[in-house]
Amino acid sequence: VQLVESGGGSVPTGGSLRLSCRYSGFTWDDNDMGWYRHTPANECELVSLVSADGSTNYADSVKGRFTISQDNAKNTVYLQMNSLKPEDTTVYYCAASFPRYGLGSQVICRANEYNYWGQGTQDTVSS
């Protein structure tokens, strides 16, 4: 299984970025896919997730600014990030849960026994 993120970069405050996560080695059937990030408090935040049925969830800190979507034909999940703020600066990780499991809160931003993670992509928002 592989999750490969792309699309990170540097933008000014108010700018936009679109992250992509191309996955391989599994069929998205009954699991969640989503994005996590480190917070300034050194915690791991579940930014957004999308389930196989298309339902989505967002952290309060990004509601109204970020949009998660998927393209099953391309085996890719996207995170469109608009109205970016300096506090959005961090490393973003793509994650996929095992089938019949979901994504949830984590203490540390890394894979556990129930999910797969990508290597992360750095986003920087300048003030």
PDB file of C-alpha atoms in Angstrom:
ATOM      1  CA  VAL A   1       0.000   0.000   0.000  1.00  0.00           C
ATOM      2  CA  GLN A   2       1.253   3.447  -0.887  1.00  0.00           C
ATOM      3  CA  LEU A   3      -0.070   6.939  -0.273  1.00  0.00           C
ATOM      4  CA  VAL A   4       1.814   9.695  -2.082  1.00  0.00           C
ATOM      5  CA  GLU A   5       1.046  13.326  -1.328  1.00  0.00           C
ATOM      6  CA  SER A   6       1.774  16.241  -3.611  1.00  0.00           C
ATOM      7  CA  GLY A   7       0.756  19.855  -4.013  1.00  0.00           C
ATOM      8  CA  GLY A   8       2.393  21.411  -0.981  1.00  0.00           C
ATOM      9  CA  GLY A   9       4.179  24.728  -1.258  1.00  0.00           C
ATOM     10  CA  SER A  10       4.386  28.314  -0.108  1.00  0.00           C
ATOM     11  CA  VAL A  11       1.651  30.911  -0.485  1.00  0.00           C
ATOM     12  CA  PRO A  12       0.810  34.269   1.090  1.00  0.00           C
ATOM     13  CA  THR A  13      -2.006  34.713   3.583  1.00  0.00           C
ATOM     14  CA  GLY A  14      -5.324  34.345   1.827  1.00  0.00           C
ATOM     15  CA  GLY A  15      -3.884  32.121  -0.874  1.00  0.00           C
ATOM     16  CA  SER A  16      -4.889  28.622  -1.931  1.00  0.00           C
ATOM     17  CA  LEU A  17      -3.281  25.238  -2.318  1.00  0.00           C
ATOM     18  CA  ARG A  18      -4.608  21.904  -3.471  1.00  0.00           C
ATOM     19  CA  LEU A  19      -3.098  18.787  -1.988  1.00  0.00           C
ATOM     20  CA  SER A  20      -3.350  15.469  -3.782  1.00  0.00           C
ATOM     21  CA  CYS A  21      -3.006  11.987  -2.366  1.00  0.00           C
ATOM     22  CA  ARG A  22      -2.623   9.209  -4.866  1.00  0.00           C
ATOM     23  CA  TYR A  23      -3.170   5.780  -3.343  1.00  0.00           C
ATOM     24  CA  SER A  24      -2.291   2.337  -4.604  1.00  0.00           C
ATOM     25  CA  GLY A  25      -2.279  -1.226  -3.369  1.00  0.00           C
ATOM     26  CA  PHE A  26      -5.845  -1.307  -2.087  1.00  0.00           C
ATOM     27  CA  THR A  27      -9.396  -0.784  -3.255  1.00  0.00           C
ATOM     28  CA  TRP A  28     -11.303   1.968  -1.551  1.00  0.00           C
ATOM     29  CA  ASP A  29     -14.316   0.006  -0.519  1.00  0.00           C
ATOM     30  CA  ASP A  30     -15.270   0.327   3.121  1.00  0.00           C
ATOM     31  CA  ASN A  31     -12.853   2.704   4.738  1.00  0.00           C
ATOM     32  CA  ASP A  32     -12.102   6.379   5.304  1.00  0.00           C
ATOM     33  CA  MET A  33      -9.505   8.562   3.687  1.00  0.00           C
ATOM     34  CA  GLY A  34      -8.419  11.868   5.071  1.00  0.00           C
ATOM     35  CA  TRP A  35      -5.806  14.417   5.978  1.00  0.00           C
ATOM     36  CA  TYR A  36      -4.018  15.068   9.259  1.00  0.00           C
ATOM     37  CA  ARG A  37      -1.616  17.793  10.275  1.00  0.00           C
ATOM     38  CA  HIS A  38       0.640  18.811  13.133  1.00  0.00           C
ATOM     39  CA  THR A  39      -0.634  21.723  15.202  1.00  0.00           C
ATOM     40  CA  PRO A  40       1.454  24.501  16.825  1.00  0.00           C
ATOM     41  CA  ALA A  41       0.747  22.765  20.134  1.00  0.00           C
ATOM     42  CA  ASN A  42       2.493  19.697  18.709  1.00  0.00           C
ATOM     43  CA  GLU A  43      -0.711  17.716  18.520  1.00  0.00           C
ATOM     44  CA  CYS A  44      -2.061  15.713  15.613  1.00  0.00           C
ATOM     45  CA  GLU A  45      -5.238  17.148  14.120  1.00  0.00           C
ATOM     46  CA  LEU A  46      -7.626  15.304  11.834  1.00  0.00           C
ATOM     47  CA  VAL A  47      -8.248  18.056   9.302  1.00  0.00           C
ATOM     48  CA  SER A  48     -10.805  16.307   7.141  1.00  0.00           C
ATOM     49  CA  LEU A  49     -11.992  12.891   6.086  1.00  0.00           C
ATOM     50  CA  VAL A  50     -14.196  11.364   3.431  1.00  0.00           C
ATOM     51  CA  SER A  51     -15.870   7.996   3.789  1.00  0.00           C
ATOM     52  CA  ALA A  52     -16.562   5.479   1.062  1.00  0.00           C
ATOM     53  CA  ASP A  53     -20.196   6.634   0.976  1.00  0.00           C
ATOM     54  CA  GLY A  54     -19.037  10.174   0.236  1.00  0.00           C
ATOM     55  CA  SER A  55     -19.814  11.690   3.624  1.00  0.00           C
ATOM     56  CA  THR A  56     -17.262  14.214   4.849  1.00  0.00           C
ATOM     57  CA  ASN A  57     -16.095  15.758   8.098  1.00  0.00           C
ATOM     58  CA  TYR A  58     -13.955  18.784   8.878  1.00  0.00           C
ATOM     59  CA  ALA A  59     -12.135  20.156  11.865  1.00  0.00           C
ATOM     60  CA  ASP A  60     -13.699  23.362  13.167  1.00  0.00           C
ATOM     61  CA  SER A  61     -10.466  25.185  12.380  1.00  0.00           C
ATOM     62  CA  VAL A  62     -10.900  24.610   8.632  1.00  0.00           C
ATOM     63  CA  LYS A  63     -14.667  24.523   8.092  1.00  0.00           C
ATOM     64  CA  GLY A  64     -15.713  26.807   5.265  1.00  0.00           C
ATOM     65  CA  ARG A  65     -12.142  27.061   3.957  1.00  0.00           C
ATOM     66  CA  PHE A  66     -11.072  23.510   3.102  1.00  0.00           C
ATOM     67  CA  THR A  67     -12.842  20.981   0.894  1.00  0.00           C
ATOM     68  CA  ILE A  68     -12.046  17.296   0.592  1.00  0.00           C
ATOM     69  CA  SER A  69     -12.957  15.369  -2.540  1.00  0.00           C
ATOM     70  CA  GLN A  70     -12.073  12.170  -4.338  1.00  0.00           C
ATOM     71  CA  ASP A  71     -11.593  10.941  -7.870  1.00  0.00           C
ATOM     72  CA  ASN A  72     -11.997   7.183  -7.784  1.00  0.00           C
ATOM     73  CA  ALA A  73     -10.973   6.809 -11.418  1.00  0.00           C
ATOM     74  CA  LYS A  74      -7.608   8.352 -10.567  1.00  0.00           C
ATOM     75  CA  ASN A  75      -7.267   6.739  -7.124  1.00  0.00           C
ATOM     76  CA  THR A  76      -6.752  10.199  -5.712  1.00  0.00           C
ATOM     77  CA  VAL A  77      -8.082  12.218  -2.805  1.00  0.00           C
ATOM     78  CA  TYR A  78      -7.765  15.996  -2.798  1.00  0.00           C
ATOM     79  CA  LEU A  79      -7.759  18.701  -0.180  1.00  0.00           C
ATOM     80  CA  GLN A  80      -8.572  22.138  -1.560  1.00  0.00           C
ATOM     81  CA  MET A  81      -7.375  24.753   0.916  1.00  0.00           C
ATOM     82  CA  ASN A  82      -8.583  28.326   0.484  1.00  0.00           C
ATOM     83  CA  SER A  83      -8.234  31.486   2.564  1.00  0.00           C
ATOM     84  CA  LEU A  84      -5.054  30.099   4.055  1.00  0.00           C
ATOM     85  CA  LYS A  85      -3.709  31.544   7.280  1.00  0.00           C
ATOM     86  CA  PRO A  86      -0.209  31.480   8.770  1.00  0.00           C
ATOM     87  CA  GLU A  87      -1.470  29.030  11.398  1.00  0.00           C
ATOM     88  CA  ASP A  88      -2.180  26.540   8.586  1.00  0.00           C
ATOM     89  CA  THR A  89       1.568  26.248   8.081  1.00  0.00           C
ATOM     90  CA  THR A  90       2.607  22.692   8.878  1.00  0.00           C
ATOM     91  CA  VAL A  91       3.104  19.222   7.406  1.00  0.00           C
ATOM     92  CA  TYR A  92      -0.037  17.571   6.031  1.00  0.00           C
ATOM     93  CA  TYR A  93      -0.392  13.803   5.891  1.00  0.00           C
ATOM     94  CA  CYS A  94      -2.752  11.683   3.853  1.00  0.00           C
ATOM     95  CA  ALA A  95      -4.182   8.638   5.633  1.00  0.00           C
ATOM     96  CA  ALA A  96      -6.404   5.696   4.789  1.00  0.00           C
ATOM     97  CA  SER A  97      -8.068   3.457   7.316  1.00  0.00           C
ATOM     98  CA  PHE A  98      -8.191  -0.301   7.015  1.00  0.00           C
ATOM     99  CA  PRO A  99     -11.480  -1.651   5.625  1.00  0.00           C
ATOM    100  CA  ARG A 100     -14.331  -1.519   8.157  1.00  0.00           C
ATOM    101  CA  TYR A 101     -12.314   0.874  10.302  1.00  0.00           C
ATOM    102  CA  GLY A 102     -12.500   4.644  10.294  1.00  0.00           C
ATOM    103  CA  LEU A 103     -10.134   7.533  10.816  1.00  0.00           C
ATOM    104  CA  GLY A 104     -10.247   9.289  14.158  1.00  0.00           C
ATOM    105  CA  SER A 105      -8.240  11.360  16.551  1.00  0.00           C
ATOM    106  CA  GLN A 106      -4.615  10.409  17.074  1.00  0.00           C
ATOM    107  CA  VAL A 107      -1.991  11.521  19.539  1.00  0.00           C
ATOM    108  CA  ILE A 108       0.867  11.157  17.088  1.00  0.00           C
ATOM    109  CA  CYS A 109       0.835  11.843  13.359  1.00  0.00           C
ATOM    110  CA  ARG A 110       1.873   8.472  12.078  1.00  0.00           C
ATOM    111  CA  ALA A 111       0.395   5.162  11.003  1.00  0.00           C
ATOM    112  CA  ASN A 112      -0.976   2.774  13.592  1.00  0.00           C
ATOM    113  CA  GLU A 113      -2.309  -0.764  13.377  1.00  0.00           C
ATOM    114  CA  TYR A 114      -5.555   0.432  11.764  1.00  0.00           C
ATOM    115  CA  ASN A 115      -4.405   2.753   8.982  1.00  0.00           C
ATOM    116  CA  TYR A 116      -1.867   3.690   6.330  1.00  0.00           C
ATOM    117  CA  TRP A 117      -0.121   7.049   6.053  1.00  0.00           C
ATOM    118  CA  GLY A 118       1.816   8.973   3.442  1.00  0.00           C
ATOM    119  CA  GLN A 119       5.125  10.713   4.042  1.00  0.00           C
ATOM    120  CA  GLY A 120       3.634  14.170   4.346  1.00  0.00           C
ATOM    121  CA  THR A 121       3.853  17.426   2.423  1.00  0.00           C
ATOM    122  CA  GLN A 122       4.899  20.806   3.815  1.00  0.00           C
ATOM    123  CA  ASP A 123       2.675  23.830   3.401  1.00  0.00           C
ATOM    124  CA  THR A 124       3.859  27.304   4.334  1.00  0.00           C
ATOM    125  CA  VAL A 125       1.608  30.353   4.554  1.00  0.00           C
ATOM    126  CA  SER A 126       3.463  33.628   4.914  1.00  0.00           C
ATOM    127  CA  SER A 127       1.998  36.601   6.749  1.00  0.00           C
TER     128      SER A 127
END
